[in-house]
Amino acid sequence: MAGLAVNVDHIATLRQVRGGAAAYPDPVHAAVLAELGGADGIVVHLREDRRHIQDRDLFLLKKTVLSKLILEMAATDEMLAVAADTRPDLVTLVPEKRTELTTEGGLDVISTADATQQAIDVLHRAEIPVSLFIDADTRQIKTAAEIGADMVEIHTGAFCEAAALADKKRLFSSIVDAARLARELDLGVNAGHGLCYNTIGWFAGTQTIDEFSIGHSIVARAAMVGMEKAVREMRQLIKEL
Ligand code: PXP
């Protein structure tokens, strides 16, 4: 059975929309609840601009996560130092642009091979396994293996966003082909970005993915399935005034 790593960035996004004045919702609390729900790992992306996850969150998650802590980050000197200090169970290297809403594409490990390999070496010296977030492209997968990655995370965003069924089928096949190749090259295989309660079913029977990394759809669903209870609780408090 494939694993599920839950990304709690958007719990922090909800907290940060109040400009740092609110202490809730806390991604550390959300991580505990995600683990109670069966998460096999907790994922956070510490971005350069700290737009959602803060250093304090990472520090506390390292102390509290019981499953495994996966840190997504850009391969910058600052983040490599944070990773070496924190020692998460896995680092996933991602490309990062200040202006993007979310990670837009996979890491181009071919054009950044030297720098990416150096980052992998630094993380390995700190005994942290490394995954590379890449598009479903055979050349990217082969390069990931050549430069010493332990795993790849295949970008599922384009597949999830495709509207036409023919495009969806083509993009899904390329994910499965890329995952098979990665396995042949002894890489672990994760997949993520944009996966939701509808798209996950496509992976039935493929048995090529070790773990799915899912955030936005789960946080969005949590708001919906929790709304009725949350309103009832406030209604009760008002009744008792
Ligand atoms: N994997 C990576 C590398 C990501 O950057 C993200 C988004 O933070 C995800 C998975 C999860 O994507 P989503 O929030 O769309 O489920």
Tab-separated table of C-alpha atoms and ligand atoms in Angstrom:
chain	number	residue	atom	x	y	z
A	1	MET	CA	0.000	0.000	0.000
A	2	ALA	CA	1.279	3.457	-0.869
A	3	GLY	CA	1.887	5.923	1.950
A	4	LEU	CA	0.335	9.352	2.476
A	5	ALA	CA	2.447	12.312	3.536
A	6	VAL	CA	0.271	15.270	4.536
A	7	ASN	CA	1.456	18.792	3.745
A	8	VAL	CA	0.303	21.262	6.429
A	9	ASP	CA	1.583	24.451	4.731
A	10	HIS	CA	-1.923	25.754	4.148
A	11	ILE	CA	-2.849	25.518	7.805
A	12	ALA	CA	0.017	27.991	8.286
A	13	THR	CA	-1.259	30.037	5.319
A	14	LEU	CA	-4.563	30.488	7.163
A	15	ARG	CA	-2.699	31.643	10.275
A	16	GLN	CA	-0.454	34.024	8.344
A	17	VAL	CA	-3.330	35.829	6.591
A	18	ARG	CA	-3.755	37.689	9.907
A	19	GLY	CA	-0.234	39.048	9.450
A	20	GLY	CA	1.325	37.104	12.302
A	21	ALA	CA	-1.187	38.394	14.896
A	22	ALA	CA	-3.022	35.058	15.154
A	23	ALA	CA	-1.599	32.001	16.902
A	24	TYR	CA	-4.087	29.703	15.170
A	25	PRO	CA	-4.578	27.506	13.281
A	26	ASP	CA	-1.271	25.945	14.259
A	27	PRO	CA	0.351	23.580	11.725
A	28	VAL	CA	1.907	21.719	14.659
A	29	HIS	CA	-1.585	20.886	15.985
A	30	ALA	CA	-2.711	19.975	12.461
A	31	ALA	CA	0.242	17.588	12.172
A	32	VAL	CA	-0.828	15.765	15.353
A	33	LEU	CA	-4.369	15.403	13.985
A	34	ALA	CA	-3.062	14.281	10.569
A	35	GLU	CA	-1.039	11.578	12.285
A	36	LEU	CA	-4.099	10.495	14.292
A	37	GLY	CA	-5.876	10.224	10.930
A	38	GLY	CA	-3.165	7.881	9.647
A	39	ALA	CA	-0.652	10.142	7.895
A	40	ASP	CA	2.614	8.341	7.224
A	41	GLY	CA	4.533	11.602	7.182
A	42	ILE	CA	4.180	15.341	7.648
A	43	VAL	CA	5.448	17.707	4.951
A	44	VAL	CA	6.304	21.390	5.241
A	45	HIS	CA	7.856	23.764	2.743
A	46	LEU	CA	9.974	26.399	4.449
A	47	ARG	CA	10.032	29.112	1.810
A	48	GLU	CA	12.622	31.836	1.576
A	49	ASP	CA	9.915	34.492	2.200
A	50	ARG	CA	8.377	32.521	5.112
A	51	ARG	CA	4.919	33.123	3.662
A	52	HIS	CA	3.366	30.186	5.506
A	53	ILE	CA	5.616	27.849	7.504
A	54	GLN	CA	7.839	29.674	10.020
A	55	ASP	CA	11.138	28.516	11.519
A	56	ARG	CA	9.317	28.009	14.822
A	57	ASP	CA	6.934	25.536	13.149
A	58	LEU	CA	9.778	23.470	11.763
A	59	PHE	CA	11.548	23.455	15.122
A	60	LEU	CA	8.412	22.264	16.964
A	61	LEU	CA	7.453	19.733	14.279
A	62	LYS	CA	10.881	18.154	14.560
A	63	LYS	CA	10.171	17.616	18.261
A	64	THR	CA	6.568	16.434	17.896
A	65	VAL	CA	6.136	14.520	14.626
A	66	LEU	CA	6.043	10.799	15.377
A	67	SER	CA	5.834	9.479	11.803
A	68	LYS	CA	8.421	11.271	9.685
A	69	LEU	CA	9.126	14.885	8.913
A	70	ILE	CA	9.719	15.848	5.291
A	71	LEU	CA	11.185	19.260	4.576
A	72	GLU	CA	10.629	20.760	1.136
A	73	MET	CA	13.128	23.476	0.366
A	74	ALA	CA	15.148	25.256	-2.287
A	75	ALA	CA	18.809	24.266	-2.562
A	76	THR	CA	20.105	27.538	-1.094
A	77	ASP	CA	22.891	27.939	1.467
A	78	GLU	CA	20.379	29.253	4.015
A	79	MET	CA	18.079	26.248	3.631
A	80	LEU	CA	20.927	23.730	3.607
A	81	ALA	CA	22.001	25.166	6.967
A	82	VAL	CA	18.423	24.954	8.303
A	83	ALA	CA	18.199	21.318	7.171
A	84	ALA	CA	21.543	20.420	8.769
A	85	ASP	CA	20.356	21.994	12.058
A	86	THR	CA	16.873	20.443	11.981
A	87	ARG	CA	17.717	17.021	10.530
A	88	PRO	CA	14.352	16.103	9.008
A	89	ASP	CA	13.794	12.502	7.916
A	90	LEU	CA	13.825	13.532	4.255
A	91	VAL	CA	14.547	16.699	2.298
A	92	THR	CA	12.738	17.236	-0.985
A	93	LEU	CA	14.550	19.785	-3.119
A	94	VAL	CA	12.142	21.990	-5.070
A	95	PRO	CA	12.575	24.993	-7.347
A	96	GLU	CA	11.365	28.215	-5.760
A	97	LYS	CA	10.298	31.519	-7.246
A	98	ARG	CA	9.292	34.431	-5.047
A	99	THR	CA	6.349	35.400	-7.258
A	100	GLU	CA	4.746	31.949	-7.656
A	101	LEU	CA	1.563	31.014	-5.784
A	102	THR	CA	2.810	27.459	-5.302
A	103	THR	CA	5.699	25.386	-6.698
A	104	GLU	CA	5.106	25.731	-10.420
A	105	GLY	CA	7.239	23.103	-12.079
A	106	GLY	CA	9.699	20.388	-11.253
A	107	LEU	CA	13.358	21.052	-10.559
A	108	ASP	CA	15.384	21.029	-13.795
A	109	VAL	CA	18.079	18.673	-12.560
A	110	ILE	CA	19.782	18.594	-15.969
A	111	SER	CA	20.592	22.302	-16.165
A	112	THR	CA	21.297	22.509	-12.396
A	113	ALA	CA	23.111	19.152	-12.148
A	114	ASP	CA	26.314	20.453	-10.517
A	115	ALA	CA	24.583	22.677	-7.950
A	116	THR	CA	21.968	20.031	-7.186
A	117	GLN	CA	24.620	17.354	-6.753
A	118	GLN	CA	26.527	19.646	-4.366
A	119	ALA	CA	23.344	20.202	-2.328
A	120	ILE	CA	22.711	16.425	-2.227
A	121	ASP	CA	26.283	15.893	-1.007
A	122	VAL	CA	25.876	18.499	1.773
A	123	LEU	CA	22.617	16.846	2.906
A	124	HIS	CA	24.127	13.362	2.731
A	125	ARG	CA	27.038	14.514	4.895
A	126	ALA	CA	24.367	15.510	7.446
A	127	GLU	CA	22.892	11.992	6.970
A	128	ILE	CA	19.665	13.310	5.455
A	129	PRO	CA	18.187	11.354	2.511
A	130	VAL	CA	17.253	13.498	-0.482
A	131	SER	CA	14.339	13.455	-2.882
A	132	LEU	CA	14.146	15.637	-6.003
A	133	PHE	CA	10.797	17.077	-7.127
A	134	ILE	CA	10.861	16.634	-10.897
A	135	ASP	CA	8.583	16.437	-13.895
A	136	ALA	CA	7.676	13.051	-15.368
A	137	ASP	CA	10.549	13.172	-17.838
A	138	THR	CA	12.876	10.227	-18.428
A	139	ARG	CA	15.976	12.441	-18.835
A	140	GLN	CA	15.274	14.172	-15.517
A	141	ILE	CA	14.810	10.800	-13.786
A	142	LYS	CA	18.077	9.422	-15.202
A	143	THR	CA	19.983	12.550	-14.140
A	144	ALA	CA	18.449	12.369	-10.646
A	145	ALA	CA	19.874	8.851	-10.295
A	146	GLU	CA	23.273	9.890	-11.709
A	147	ILE	CA	23.744	12.769	-9.269
A	148	GLY	CA	22.993	10.631	-6.230
A	149	ALA	CA	19.369	11.328	-5.261
A	150	ASP	CA	17.746	8.705	-3.040
A	151	MET	CA	14.247	9.355	-4.313
A	152	VAL	CA	12.277	11.409	-6.771
A	153	GLU	CA	8.905	13.037	-6.280
A	154	ILE	CA	7.095	13.090	-9.594
A	155	HIS	CA	5.188	16.310	-10.250
A	156	THR	CA	1.513	15.461	-10.779
A	157	GLY	CA	0.341	19.073	-11.206
A	158	ALA	CA	-0.057	19.114	-14.997
A	159	PHE	CA	-1.997	15.822	-14.910
A	160	CYS	CA	-4.295	17.114	-12.157
A	161	GLU	CA	-4.951	20.406	-13.946
A	162	ALA	CA	-5.543	18.950	-17.437
A	163	ALA	CA	-9.169	19.433	-18.444
A	164	ALA	CA	-9.403	17.230	-21.556
A	165	LEU	CA	-9.549	13.497	-20.914
A	166	ALA	CA	-7.038	12.748	-23.692
A	167	ASP	CA	-4.509	15.112	-22.074
A	168	LYS	CA	-5.156	13.613	-18.661
A	169	LYS	CA	-4.567	10.089	-19.991
A	170	ARG	CA	-1.343	11.088	-21.757
A	171	LEU	CA	0.019	12.927	-18.711
A	172	PHE	CA	-0.941	10.071	-16.415
A	173	SER	CA	0.902	7.552	-18.628
A	174	SER	CA	4.017	9.697	-18.498
A	175	ILE	CA	3.822	9.712	-14.673
A	176	VAL	CA	3.536	5.914	-14.579
A	177	ASP	CA	6.387	5.485	-17.111
A	178	ALA	CA	8.597	7.878	-15.151
A	179	ALA	CA	7.806	6.062	-11.898
A	180	ARG	CA	8.670	2.677	-13.461
A	181	LEU	CA	11.976	4.013	-14.765
A	182	ALA	CA	12.808	5.517	-11.369
A	183	ARG	CA	12.174	2.147	-9.730
A	184	GLU	CA	14.424	0.396	-12.259
A	185	LEU	CA	17.139	2.878	-11.293
A	186	ASP	CA	16.641	2.020	-7.596
A	187	LEU	CA	15.152	5.378	-6.723
A	188	GLY	CA	12.302	5.655	-4.248
A	189	VAL	CA	9.222	7.147	-5.914
A	190	ASN	CA	6.882	9.713	-4.410
A	191	ALA	CA	4.286	11.744	-6.281
A	192	GLY	CA	2.464	14.931	-5.551
A	193	HIS	CA	1.048	18.347	-6.370
A	194	GLY	CA	-2.589	19.061	-7.041
A	195	LEU	CA	-3.802	15.566	-6.126
A	196	CYS	CA	-7.354	15.571	-4.807
A	197	TYR	CA	-10.209	13.260	-3.872
A	198	ASN	CA	-11.040	12.765	-7.580
A	199	THR	CA	-7.587	12.357	-9.126
A	200	ILE	CA	-6.158	9.910	-6.564
A	201	GLY	CA	-8.349	7.097	-7.990
A	202	TRP	CA	-6.359	7.125	-11.234
A	203	PHE	CA	-3.484	5.441	-9.387
A	204	ALA	CA	-5.525	2.317	-8.512
A	205	GLY	CA	-3.538	-0.809	-9.310
A	206	THR	CA	-0.435	0.994	-10.599
A	207	GLN	CA	1.720	0.025	-7.594
A	208	THR	CA	4.489	2.333	-8.710
A	209	ILE	CA	4.287	5.081	-6.079
A	210	ASP	CA	5.758	4.671	-2.606
A	211	GLU	CA	4.086	7.725	-1.116
A	212	PHE	CA	1.708	10.492	-2.158
A	213	SER	CA	2.377	14.009	-0.897
A	214	ILE	CA	-0.919	15.885	-0.574
A	215	GLY	CA	-1.758	19.208	1.051
A	216	HIS	CA	-4.218	21.679	-0.448
A	217	SER	CA	-7.118	19.300	-1.121
A	218	ILE	CA	-6.883	17.786	2.374
A	219	VAL	CA	-6.772	21.182	4.112
A	220	ALA	CA	-9.676	22.384	1.939
A	221	ARG	CA	-11.679	19.250	2.777
A	222	ALA	CA	-10.906	19.656	6.479
A	223	ALA	CA	-12.451	23.137	6.391
A	224	MET	CA	-15.593	21.726	4.770
A	225	VAL	CA	-16.095	18.635	6.909
A	226	GLY	CA	-15.287	20.663	10.038
A	227	MET	CA	-17.499	23.677	9.238
A	228	GLU	CA	-20.751	22.345	10.683
A	229	LYS	CA	-19.104	21.383	13.999
A	230	ALA	CA	-17.255	24.704	14.213
A	231	VAL	CA	-20.443	26.727	13.678
A	232	ARG	CA	-22.362	24.583	16.183
A	233	GLU	CA	-19.679	25.242	18.821
A	234	MET	CA	-19.791	29.030	18.312
A	235	ARG	CA	-23.613	28.937	18.202
A	236	GLN	CA	-23.569	27.209	21.589
A	237	LEU	CA	-21.168	29.787	23.082
A	238	ILE	CA	-23.438	32.597	21.885
A	239	LYS	CA	-26.476	30.806	23.314
A	240	GLU	CA	-24.733	30.699	26.699
A	241	LEU	CA	-23.963	34.453	26.769
B	1	PXP	N1	4.866	18.167	-3.420
B	1	PXP	C1	5.558	19.317	-3.584
B	1	PXP	C2	6.990	19.230	-3.960
B	1	PXP	C3	4.946	20.563	-3.395
B	1	PXP	O1	5.650	21.698	-3.561
B	1	PXP	C4	3.598	20.596	-2.998
B	1	PXP	C5	2.941	21.921	-2.736
B	1	PXP	O2	3.440	22.478	-1.577
B	1	PXP	C6	2.921	19.378	-2.816
B	1	PXP	C7	3.573	18.175	-3.062
B	1	PXP	C8	1.501	19.307	-2.367
B	1	PXP	O3	0.690	19.890	-3.352
B	1	PXP	P1	-0.830	20.185	-3.007
B	1	PXP	O4	-0.838	21.177	-1.893
B	1	PXP	O5	-1.367	20.711	-4.291
B	1	PXP	O6	-1.434	18.878	-2.589
